[in-house]
Amino acid sequence: GTNGQPGCIRYCSGFSISVAGGCGSAGQVARWSKERLTAVDHPRRVLSYEMVDCNIGFKSTVEIVPDGTGCVIEWGFSVDPVESWTLDDLVQKYELVLVSAARKMEDSVGSVE
């Protein structure tokens, strides 16, 4: 599809921290996904994606919300159950990933100003 238009598919890959919390190459597993852009709402600044193929199992929505002095990025997602993981395992794993993603976004915005 056309980049930035609903229907386009992007490929994302990287490394994810292991369930045990290891950070070295022995504790990392390559993660990947193919994501289809399903909706773009420019006035509300909302992007919605769905995973069409992946080894991580989640769907997400990104929304930019004005907060009076600037904006806040709200990133919501749903995750399929992971066999043998407790809810706490899942929250801990994705919390680390989301904090890292948020830092990268903040650094990127800070470098543009």
mmCIF file of N, CA, C and O in Angstrom, residues 10-109:
data_model
loop_
_atom_site.group_PDB
_atom_site.id
_atom_site.type_symbol
_atom_site.label_atom_id
_atom_site.label_comp_id
_atom_site.label_asym_id
_atom_site.label_seq_id
_atom_site.Cartn_x
_atom_site.Cartn_y
_atom_site.Cartn_z
ATOM 1 N N ARG A 10 3.817 -2.328 7.421
ATOM 2 C CA ARG A 10 5.212 -2.075 7.768
ATOM 3 C C ARG A 10 5.753 -3.293 8.511
ATOM 4 O O ARG A 10 5.018 -4.019 9.168
ATOM 5 N N TYR A 11 7.057 -3.486 8.390
ATOM 6 C CA TYR A 11 7.746 -4.572 9.081
ATOM 7 C C TYR A 11 8.583 -3.955 10.188
ATOM 8 O O TYR A 11 9.345 -3.017 9.960
ATOM 9 N N CYS A 12 8.415 -4.445 11.413
ATOM 10 C CA CYS A 12 9.174 -3.966 12.567
ATOM 11 C C CYS A 12 9.926 -5.143 13.167
ATOM 12 O O CYS A 12 9.379 -6.241 13.271
ATOM 13 N N SER A 13 11.168 -4.899 13.569
ATOM 14 C CA SER A 13 11.914 -5.967 14.229
ATOM 15 C C SER A 13 12.856 -5.364 15.244
ATOM 16 O O SER A 13 13.184 -4.187 15.197
ATOM 17 N N GLY A 14 13.268 -6.193 16.179
ATOM 18 C CA GLY A 14 14.195 -5.758 17.206
ATOM 19 C C GLY A 14 14.363 -6.852 18.231
ATOM 20 O O GLY A 14 14.022 -8.009 17.997
ATOM 21 N N PHE A 15 14.888 -6.465 19.394
ATOM 22 C CA PHE A 15 15.116 -7.426 20.450
ATOM 23 C C PHE A 15 14.254 -7.097 21.635
ATOM 24 O O PHE A 15 13.967 -5.939 21.923
ATOM 25 N N SER A 16 13.841 -8.122 22.338
ATOM 26 C CA SER A 16 12.982 -7.973 23.502
ATOM 27 C C SER A 16 13.675 -8.589 24.698
ATOM 28 O O SER A 16 14.366 -9.600 24.570
ATOM 29 N N ILE A 17 13.512 -7.975 25.853
ATOM 30 C CA ILE A 17 14.110 -8.501 27.072
ATOM 31 C C ILE A 17 13.444 -9.826 27.424
ATOM 32 O O ILE A 17 12.241 -9.957 27.358
ATOM 33 N N SER A 18 14.227 -10.796 27.823
ATOM 34 C CA SER A 18 13.680 -12.110 28.151
ATOM 35 C C SER A 18 12.811 -12.041 29.394
ATOM 36 O O SER A 18 12.880 -11.099 30.173
ATOM 37 N N VAL A 19 11.978 -13.054 29.589
ATOM 38 C CA VAL A 19 11.097 -13.109 30.753
ATOM 39 C C VAL A 19 11.900 -13.061 32.038
ATOM 40 O O VAL A 19 11.507 -12.454 33.017
ATOM 41 N N ALA A 20 13.076 -13.679 32.029
ATOM 42 C CA ALA A 20 13.915 -13.697 33.223
ATOM 43 C C ALA A 20 14.588 -12.354 33.473
ATOM 44 O O ALA A 20 15.206 -12.158 34.498
ATOM 45 N N GLY A 21 14.458 -11.416 32.514
ATOM 46 C CA GLY A 21 15.027 -10.093 32.693
ATOM 47 C C GLY A 21 16.453 -9.963 32.213
ATOM 48 O O GLY A 21 17.086 -8.958 32.452
ATOM 49 N N GLY A 22 16.971 -10.984 31.516
ATOM 50 C CA GLY A 22 18.340 -10.917 31.020
ATOM 51 C C GLY A 22 18.501 -9.835 29.977
ATOM 52 O O GLY A 22 17.599 -9.566 29.208
ATOM 53 N N CYS A 23 19.652 -9.187 29.957
ATOM 54 C CA CYS A 23 19.891 -8.103 29.012
ATOM 55 C C CYS A 23 20.979 -8.436 28.004
ATOM 56 O O CYS A 23 21.145 -7.726 27.032
ATOM 57 N N GLY A 24 21.738 -9.471 28.216
ATOM 58 C CA GLY A 24 22.799 -9.843 27.281
ATOM 59 C C GLY A 24 22.227 -10.561 26.077
ATOM 60 O O GLY A 24 21.055 -10.890 26.023
ATOM 61 N N SER A 25 23.084 -10.836 25.092
ATOM 62 C CA SER A 25 22.611 -11.486 23.875
ATOM 63 C C SER A 25 22.029 -12.864 24.174
ATOM 64 O O SER A 25 21.122 -13.312 23.484
ATOM 65 N N ALA A 26 22.518 -13.537 25.225
ATOM 66 C CA ALA A 26 21.973 -14.855 25.570
ATOM 67 C C ALA A 26 20.543 -14.743 26.090
ATOM 68 O O ALA A 26 19.773 -15.678 25.977
ATOM 69 N N GLY A 27 20.158 -13.571 26.652
ATOM 70 C CA GLY A 27 18.818 -13.382 27.206
ATOM 71 C C GLY A 27 17.864 -12.710 26.251
ATOM 72 O O GLY A 27 16.757 -12.370 26.631
ATOM 73 N N GLN A 28 18.291 -12.503 24.977
ATOM 74 C CA GLN A 28 17.439 -11.789 24.042
ATOM 75 C C GLN A 28 16.923 -12.691 22.940
ATOM 76 O O GLN A 28 17.598 -13.613 22.508
ATOM 77 N N VAL A 29 15.711 -12.375 22.487
ATOM 78 C CA VAL A 29 15.070 -13.101 21.403
ATOM 79 C C VAL A 29 14.625 -12.070 20.374
ATOM 80 O O VAL A 29 14.018 -11.061 20.731
ATOM 81 N N ALA A 30 14.941 -12.301 19.109
ATOM 82 C CA ALA A 30 14.494 -11.376 18.070
ATOM 83 C C ALA A 30 12.976 -11.405 18.001
ATOM 84 O O ALA A 30 12.357 -12.463 17.988
ATOM 85 N N ARG A 31 12.355 -10.232 17.987
ATOM 86 C CA ARG A 31 10.912 -10.091 17.867
ATOM 87 C C ARG A 31 10.617 -9.350 16.574
ATOM 88 O O ARG A 31 11.365 -8.447 16.186
ATOM 89 N N TRP A 32 9.534 -9.701 15.915
ATOM 90 C CA TRP A 32 9.189 -9.043 14.666
ATOM 91 C C TRP A 32 7.676 -8.994 14.523
ATOM 92 O O TRP A 32 6.940 -9.756 15.153
ATOM 93 N N SER A 33 7.236 -8.076 13.688
ATOM 94 C CA SER A 33 5.813 -7.996 13.371
ATOM 95 C C SER A 33 5.631 -7.329 12.017
ATOM 96 O O SER A 33 6.466 -6.545 11.570
ATOM 97 N N LYS A 34 4.545 -7.694 11.370
ATOM 98 C CA LYS A 34 4.072 -6.989 10.179
ATOM 99 C C LYS A 34 2.772 -6.332 10.620
ATOM 100 O O LYS A 34 1.857 -7.007 11.100
ATOM 101 N N GLU A 35 2.723 -5.012 10.488
ATOM 102 C CA GLU A 35 1.594 -4.243 10.993
ATOM 103 C C GLU A 35 0.902 -3.516 9.841
ATOM 104 O O GLU A 35 1.560 -2.869 9.033
ATOM 105 N N ARG A 36 -0.427 -3.638 9.801
ATOM 106 C CA ARG A 36 -1.212 -2.934 8.788
ATOM 107 C C ARG A 36 -1.818 -1.689 9.424
ATOM 108 O O ARG A 36 -2.438 -1.768 10.483
ATOM 109 N N LEU A 37 -1.627 -0.541 8.777
ATOM 110 C CA LEU A 37 -2.260 0.695 9.221
ATOM 111 C C LEU A 37 -3.745 0.588 8.884
ATOM 112 O O LEU A 37 -4.117 0.424 7.728
ATOM 113 N N THR A 38 -4.597 0.614 9.906
ATOM 114 C CA THR A 38 -6.035 0.421 9.693
ATOM 115 C C THR A 38 -6.829 1.709 9.698
ATOM 116 O O THR A 38 -7.912 1.767 9.127
ATOM 117 N N ALA A 39 -6.315 2.751 10.355
ATOM 118 C CA ALA A 39 -7.050 4.022 10.403
ATOM 119 C C ALA A 39 -6.096 5.170 10.687
ATOM 120 O O ALA A 39 -5.140 5.030 11.435
ATOM 121 N N VAL A 40 -6.410 6.295 10.062
ATOM 122 C CA VAL A 40 -5.694 7.539 10.315
ATOM 123 C C VAL A 40 -6.761 8.605 10.531
ATOM 124 O O VAL A 40 -7.623 8.804 9.679
ATOM 125 N N ASP A 41 -6.727 9.246 11.675
ATOM 126 C CA ASP A 41 -7.666 10.327 11.977
ATOM 127 C C ASP A 41 -6.813 11.571 12.231
ATOM 128 O O ASP A 41 -6.358 11.814 13.347
ATOM 129 N N HIS A 42 -6.566 12.350 11.174
ATOM 130 C CA HIS A 42 -5.687 13.516 11.296
ATOM 131 C C HIS A 42 -6.190 14.550 12.301
ATOM 132 O O HIS A 42 -5.391 15.028 13.120
ATOM 133 N N PRO A 43 -7.488 14.913 12.296
ATOM 134 C CA PRO A 43 -7.940 15.905 13.287
ATOM 135 C C PRO A 43 -7.697 15.478 14.733
ATOM 136 O O PRO A 43 -7.327 16.281 15.581
ATOM 137 N N ARG A 44 -7.896 14.193 15.033
ATOM 138 C CA ARG A 44 -7.671 13.693 16.395
ATOM 139 C C ARG A 44 -6.242 13.222 16.594
ATOM 140 O O ARG A 44 -5.843 12.876 17.700
ATOM 141 N N ARG A 45 -5.454 13.146 15.522
ATOM 142 C CA ARG A 45 -4.072 12.652 15.542
ATOM 143 C C ARG A 45 -3.988 11.228 16.088
ATOM 144 O O ARG A 45 -3.230 10.936 17.010
ATOM 145 N N VAL A 46 -4.798 10.343 15.492
ATOM 146 C CA VAL A 46 -4.859 8.952 15.921
ATOM 147 C C VAL A 46 -4.420 8.050 14.771
ATOM 148 O O VAL A 46 -4.860 8.219 13.643
ATOM 149 N N LEU A 47 -3.546 7.098 15.099
ATOM 150 C CA LEU A 47 -3.149 6.047 14.171
ATOM 151 C C LEU A 47 -3.532 4.722 14.797
ATOM 152 O O LEU A 47 -3.285 4.503 15.976
ATOM 153 N N SER A 48 -4.118 3.821 14.017
ATOM 154 C CA SER A 48 -4.441 2.483 14.521
ATOM 155 C C SER A 48 -3.792 1.451 13.607
ATOM 156 O O SER A 48 -3.846 1.571 12.381
ATOM 157 N N TYR A 49 -3.185 0.467 14.239
ATOM 158 C CA TYR A 49 -2.528 -0.616 13.519
ATOM 159 C C TYR A 49 -3.090 -1.946 13.989
ATOM 160 O O TYR A 49 -3.553 -2.059 15.114
ATOM 161 N N GLU A 50 -2.999 -2.942 13.118
ATOM 162 C CA GLU A 50 -3.275 -4.306 13.555
ATOM 163 C C GLU A 50 -2.115 -5.177 13.107
ATOM 164 O O GLU A 50 -1.505 -4.922 12.072
ATOM 165 N N MET A 51 -1.793 -6.155 13.931
ATOM 166 C CA MET A 51 -0.737 -7.089 13.578
ATOM 167 C C MET A 51 -1.319 -8.097 12.587
ATOM 168 O O MET A 51 -2.351 -8.696 12.855
ATOM 169 N N VAL A 52 -0.673 -8.250 11.449
ATOM 170 C CA VAL A 52 -1.131 -9.234 10.485
ATOM 171 C C VAL A 52 -0.294 -10.506 10.557
ATOM 172 O O VAL A 52 -0.728 -11.561 10.109
ATOM 173 N N ASP A 53 0.883 -10.398 11.143
ATOM 174 C CA ASP A 53 1.743 -11.554 11.354
ATOM 175 C C ASP A 53 2.809 -11.114 12.350
ATOM 176 O O ASP A 53 3.325 -10.001 12.250
ATOM 177 N N CYS A 54 3.107 -11.951 13.339
ATOM 178 C CA CYS A 54 4.100 -11.547 14.323
ATOM 179 C C CYS A 54 4.456 -12.711 15.237
ATOM 180 O O CYS A 54 3.811 -13.744 15.219
ATOM 181 N N ASN A 55 5.464 -12.484 16.050
ATOM 182 C CA ASN A 55 5.783 -13.437 17.103
ATOM 183 C C ASN A 55 5.674 -12.771 18.471
ATOM 184 O O ASN A 55 6.262 -13.232 19.429
ATOM 185 N N ILE A 56 4.905 -11.658 18.564
ATOM 186 C CA ILE A 56 4.745 -10.970 19.840
ATOM 187 C C ILE A 56 3.299 -10.852 20.292
ATOM 188 O O ILE A 56 3.040 -10.719 21.461
ATOM 189 N N GLY A 57 2.330 -10.859 19.387
ATOM 190 C CA GLY A 57 0.915 -10.951 19.734
ATOM 191 C C GLY A 57 0.260 -9.766 20.404
ATOM 192 O O GLY A 57 -0.404 -9.925 21.409
ATOM 193 N N PHE A 58 0.418 -8.538 19.876
ATOM 194 C CA PHE A 58 -0.374 -7.448 20.430
ATOM 195 C C PHE A 58 -0.843 -6.499 19.338
ATOM 196 O O PHE A 58 -0.321 -6.492 18.240
ATOM 197 N N LYS A 59 -1.877 -5.726 19.640
ATOM 198 C CA LYS A 59 -2.412 -4.701 18.754
ATOM 199 C C LYS A 59 -2.329 -3.377 19.487
ATOM 200 O O LYS A 59 -2.450 -3.331 20.706
ATOM 201 N N SER A 60 -2.111 -2.289 18.737
ATOM 202 C CA SER A 60 -1.941 -1.008 19.420
ATOM 203 C C SER A 60 -2.622 0.138 18.700
ATOM 204 O O SER A 60 -2.930 0.057 17.524
ATOM 205 N N THR A 61 -2.838 1.197 19.454
ATOM 206 C CA THR A 61 -3.345 2.461 18.940
ATOM 207 C C THR A 61 -2.492 3.568 19.541
ATOM 208 O O THR A 61 -2.165 3.532 20.724
ATOM 209 N N VAL A 62 -2.119 4.536 18.726
ATOM 210 C CA VAL A 62 -1.351 5.686 19.188
ATOM 211 C C VAL A 62 -2.219 6.925 19.006
ATOM 212 O O VAL A 62 -2.805 7.127 17.946
ATOM 213 N N GLU A 63 -2.306 7.754 20.044
ATOM 214 C CA GLU A 63 -3.098 8.974 19.969
ATOM 215 C C GLU A 63 -2.300 10.117 20.592
ATOM 216 O O GLU A 63 -1.688 9.956 21.636
ATOM 217 N N ILE A 64 -2.297 11.255 19.904
ATOM 218 C CA ILE A 64 -1.641 12.447 20.421
ATOM 219 C C ILE A 64 -2.732 13.343 20.996
ATOM 220 O O ILE A 64 -3.655 13.728 20.293
ATOM 221 N N VAL A 65 -2.637 13.651 22.290
ATOM 222 C CA VAL A 65 -3.685 14.383 22.991
ATOM 223 C C VAL A 65 -3.146 15.716 23.496
ATOM 224 O O VAL A 65 -2.175 15.733 24.253
ATOM 225 N N PRO A 66 -3.760 16.859 23.083
ATOM 226 C CA PRO A 66 -3.325 18.150 23.626
ATOM 227 C C PRO A 66 -3.533 18.182 25.136
ATOM 228 O O PRO A 66 -4.510 17.652 25.651
ATOM 229 N N ASP A 67 -2.578 18.814 25.855
ATOM 230 C CA ASP A 67 -2.722 18.885 27.319
ATOM 231 C C ASP A 67 -2.641 20.328 27.823
ATOM 232 O O ASP A 67 -2.402 20.561 29.003
ATOM 233 N N GLY A 68 -2.839 21.307 26.956
ATOM 234 C CA GLY A 68 -2.818 22.703 27.371
ATOM 235 C C GLY A 68 -1.516 23.408 27.061
ATOM 236 O O GLY A 68 -1.501 24.525 26.581
ATOM 237 N N THR A 69 -0.392 22.754 27.346
ATOM 238 C CA THR A 69 0.911 23.370 27.086
ATOM 239 C C THR A 69 1.673 22.659 25.978
ATOM 240 O O THR A 69 2.750 23.084 25.592
ATOM 241 N N GLY A 70 1.148 21.586 25.496
ATOM 242 C CA GLY A 70 1.794 20.782 24.466
ATOM 243 C C GLY A 70 0.903 19.612 24.149
ATOM 244 O O GLY A 70 -0.289 19.771 23.901
ATOM 245 N N CYS A 71 1.468 18.422 24.229
ATOM 246 C CA CYS A 71 0.667 17.231 23.981
ATOM 247 C C CYS A 71 1.251 16.033 24.727
ATOM 248 O O CYS A 71 2.369 16.061 25.198
ATOM 249 N N VAL A 72 0.435 15.001 24.815
ATOM 250 C CA VAL A 72 0.818 13.744 25.442
ATOM 251 C C VAL A 72 0.535 12.648 24.428
ATOM 252 O O VAL A 72 -0.492 12.676 23.737
ATOM 253 N N ILE A 73 1.435 11.691 24.310
ATOM 254 C CA ILE A 73 1.208 10.544 23.431
ATOM 255 C C ILE A 73 0.630 9.423 24.273
ATOM 256 O O ILE A 73 1.237 8.998 25.252
ATOM 257 N N GLU A 74 -0.566 8.971 23.897
ATOM 258 C CA GLU A 74 -1.202 7.836 24.582
ATOM 259 C C GLU A 74 -1.091 6.630 23.661
ATOM 260 O O GLU A 74 -1.529 6.667 22.519
ATOM 261 N N TRP A 75 -0.513 5.566 24.188
ATOM 262 C CA TRP A 75 -0.319 4.358 23.413
ATOM 263 C C TRP A 75 -1.044 3.240 24.142
ATOM 264 O O TRP A 75 -0.632 2.832 25.228
ATOM 265 N N GLY A 76 -2.127 2.771 23.564
ATOM 266 C CA GLY A 76 -2.877 1.671 24.144
ATOM 267 C C GLY A 76 -2.638 0.404 23.346
ATOM 268 O O GLY A 76 -2.400 0.447 22.142
ATOM 269 N N PHE A 77 -2.663 -0.718 24.031
ATOM 270 C CA PHE A 77 -2.500 -1.977 23.311
ATOM 271 C C PHE A 77 -3.177 -3.109 24.049
ATOM 272 O O PHE A 77 -3.439 -3.032 25.245
ATOM 273 N N SER A 78 -3.488 -4.150 23.287
ATOM 274 C CA SER A 78 -4.024 -5.376 23.874
ATOM 275 C C SER A 78 -3.076 -6.507 23.500
ATOM 276 O O SER A 78 -2.464 -6.476 22.439
ATOM 277 N N VAL A 79 -2.945 -7.474 24.394
ATOM 278 C CA VAL A 79 -1.971 -8.548 24.218
ATOM 279 C C VAL A 79 -2.674 -9.895 24.343
ATOM 280 O O VAL A 79 -3.473 -10.104 25.254
ATOM 281 N N ASP A 80 -2.343 -10.796 23.433
ATOM 282 C CA ASP A 80 -2.841 -12.161 23.542
ATOM 283 C C ASP A 80 -2.158 -12.854 24.718
ATOM 284 O O ASP A 80 -1.010 -12.535 25.043
ATOM 285 N N PRO A 81 -2.831 -13.797 25.369
ATOM 286 C CA PRO A 81 -2.191 -14.530 26.469
ATOM 287 C C PRO A 81 -0.927 -15.247 25.984
ATOM 288 O O PRO A 81 -0.854 -15.696 24.845
ATOM 289 N N VAL A 82 0.065 -15.292 26.839
ATOM 290 C CA VAL A 82 1.318 -15.981 26.525
ATOM 291 C C VAL A 82 1.382 -17.220 27.411
ATOM 292 O O VAL A 82 1.319 -17.116 28.639
ATOM 293 N N GLU A 83 1.501 -18.379 26.783
ATOM 294 C CA GLU A 83 1.497 -19.639 27.525
ATOM 295 C C GLU A 83 2.588 -19.635 28.593
ATOM 296 O O GLU A 83 3.722 -19.237 28.339
ATOM 297 N N SER A 84 2.249 -20.025 29.791
ATOM 298 C CA SER A 84 3.107 -20.183 30.972
ATOM 299 C C SER A 84 3.487 -18.862 31.640
ATOM 300 O O SER A 84 4.222 -18.868 32.609
ATOM 301 N N TRP A 85 2.983 -17.714 31.161
ATOM 302 C CA TRP A 85 3.264 -16.439 31.806
ATOM 303 C C TRP A 85 2.116 -16.053 32.717
ATOM 304 O O TRP A 85 0.950 -16.276 32.406
ATOM 305 N N THR A 86 2.462 -15.424 33.831
ATOM 306 C CA THR A 86 1.429 -14.844 34.683
ATOM 307 C C THR A 86 1.174 -13.416 34.187
ATOM 308 O O THR A 86 1.956 -12.862 33.404
ATOM 309 N N LEU A 87 0.101 -12.811 34.655
ATOM 310 C CA LEU A 87 -0.183 -11.420 34.304
ATOM 311 C C LEU A 87 0.967 -10.516 34.739
ATOM 312 O O LEU A 87 1.372 -9.608 34.013
ATOM 313 N N ASP A 88 1.536 -10.771 35.915
ATOM 314 C CA ASP A 88 2.662 -9.960 36.396
ATOM 315 C C ASP A 88 3.875 -10.059 35.465
ATOM 316 O O ASP A 88 4.553 -9.062 35.222
ATOM 317 N N ASP A 89 4.163 -11.275 34.939
ATOM 318 C CA ASP A 89 5.262 -11.444 33.980
ATOM 319 C C ASP A 89 5.033 -10.565 32.757
ATOM 320 O O ASP A 89 5.935 -9.871 32.283
ATOM 321 N N LEU A 90 3.812 -10.614 32.256
ATOM 322 C CA LEU A 90 3.457 -9.866 31.054
ATOM 323 C C LEU A 90 3.560 -8.361 31.288
ATOM 324 O O LEU A 90 4.158 -7.632 30.491
ATOM 325 N N VAL A 91 3.013 -7.882 32.395
ATOM 326 C CA VAL A 91 3.062 -6.450 32.712
ATOM 327 C C VAL A 91 4.510 -5.998 32.851
ATOM 328 O O VAL A 91 4.913 -4.965 32.306
ATOM 329 N N GLN A 92 5.314 -6.763 33.561
ATOM 330 C CA GLN A 92 6.725 -6.395 33.766
ATOM 331 C C GLN A 92 7.459 -6.315 32.436
ATOM 332 O O GLN A 92 8.204 -5.364 32.182
ATOM 333 N N LYS A 93 7.254 -7.273 31.567
ATOM 334 C CA LYS A 93 7.949 -7.304 30.286
ATOM 335 C C LYS A 93 7.558 -6.110 29.425
ATOM 336 O O LYS A 93 8.420 -5.377 28.943
ATOM 337 N N TYR A 94 6.269 -5.876 29.256
ATOM 338 C CA TYR A 94 5.840 -4.801 28.365
ATOM 339 C C TYR A 94 6.031 -3.423 28.976
ATOM 340 O O TYR A 94 6.212 -2.440 28.269
ATOM 341 N N GLU A 95 6.041 -3.328 30.288
ATOM 342 C CA GLU A 95 6.312 -2.047 30.934
ATOM 343 C C GLU A 95 7.727 -1.585 30.584
ATOM 344 O O GLU A 95 7.948 -0.414 30.253
ATOM 345 N N LEU A 96 8.687 -2.488 30.613
ATOM 346 C CA LEU A 96 10.065 -2.150 30.250
ATOM 347 C C LEU A 96 10.156 -1.709 28.795
ATOM 348 O O LEU A 96 10.831 -0.729 28.468
ATOM 349 N N VAL A 97 9.465 -2.409 27.918
ATOM 350 C CA VAL A 97 9.478 -2.079 26.493
ATOM 351 C C VAL A 97 8.843 -0.710 26.263
ATOM 352 O O VAL A 97 9.376 0.120 25.517
ATOM 353 N N LEU A 98 7.707 -0.444 26.916
ATOM 354 C CA LEU A 98 7.008 0.824 26.723
ATOM 355 C C LEU A 98 7.801 2.003 27.291
ATOM 356 O O LEU A 98 7.835 3.079 26.696
ATOM 357 N N VAL A 99 8.442 1.816 28.425
ATOM 358 C CA VAL A 99 9.265 2.884 29.000
ATOM 359 C C VAL A 99 10.416 3.207 28.037
ATOM 360 O O VAL A 99 10.725 4.377 27.790
ATOM 361 N N SER A 100 11.028 2.197 27.476
ATOM 362 C CA SER A 100 12.113 2.409 26.514
ATOM 363 C C SER A 100 11.605 3.147 25.275
ATOM 364 O O SER A 100 12.246 4.087 24.801
ATOM 365 N N ALA A 101 10.443 2.747 24.754
ATOM 366 C CA ALA A 101 9.867 3.419 23.576
ATOM 367 C C ALA A 101 9.542 4.874 23.897
ATOM 368 O O ALA A 101 9.788 5.770 23.074
ATOM 369 N N ALA A 102 9.001 5.131 25.085
ATOM 370 C CA ALA A 102 8.660 6.503 25.483
ATOM 371 C C ALA A 102 9.921 7.367 25.552
ATOM 372 O O ALA A 102 9.919 8.520 25.094
ATOM 373 N N ARG A 103 10.998 6.816 26.092
ATOM 374 C CA ARG A 103 12.258 7.578 26.168
ATOM 375 C C ARG A 103 12.768 7.928 24.773
ATOM 376 O O ARG A 103 13.247 9.036 24.528
ATOM 377 N N LYS A 104 12.666 6.964 23.845
ATOM 378 C CA LYS A 104 13.118 7.225 22.474
ATOM 379 C C LYS A 104 12.280 8.323 21.833
ATOM 380 O O LYS A 104 12.806 9.189 21.129
ATOM 381 N N MET A 105 10.950 8.312 22.077
ATOM 382 C CA MET A 105 10.088 9.369 21.527
ATOM 383 C C MET A 105 10.449 10.720 22.124
ATOM 384 O O MET A 105 10.547 11.717 21.408
ATOM 385 N N GLU A 106 10.649 10.767 23.440
ATOM 386 C CA GLU A 106 11.006 12.026 24.097
ATOM 387 C C GLU A 106 12.343 12.549 23.582
ATOM 388 O O GLU A 106 12.492 13.737 23.320
ATOM 389 N N ASP A 107 13.328 11.672 23.418
ATOM 390 C CA ASP A 107 14.633 12.078 22.901
ATOM 391 C C ASP A 107 14.504 12.618 21.476
ATOM 392 O O ASP A 107 15.136 13.600 21.116
ATOM 393 N N SER A 108 13.674 11.964 20.674
ATOM 394 C CA SER A 108 13.480 12.389 19.295
ATOM 395 C C SER A 108 12.823 13.763 19.236
ATOM 396 O O SER A 108 13.261 14.637 18.474
ATOM 397 N N VAL A 109 11.801 13.987 20.046
ATOM 398 C CA VAL A 109 11.126 15.290 20.082
ATOM 399 C C VAL A 109 12.080 16.360 20.585
ATOM 400 O O VAL A 109 12.158 17.449 20.036
#
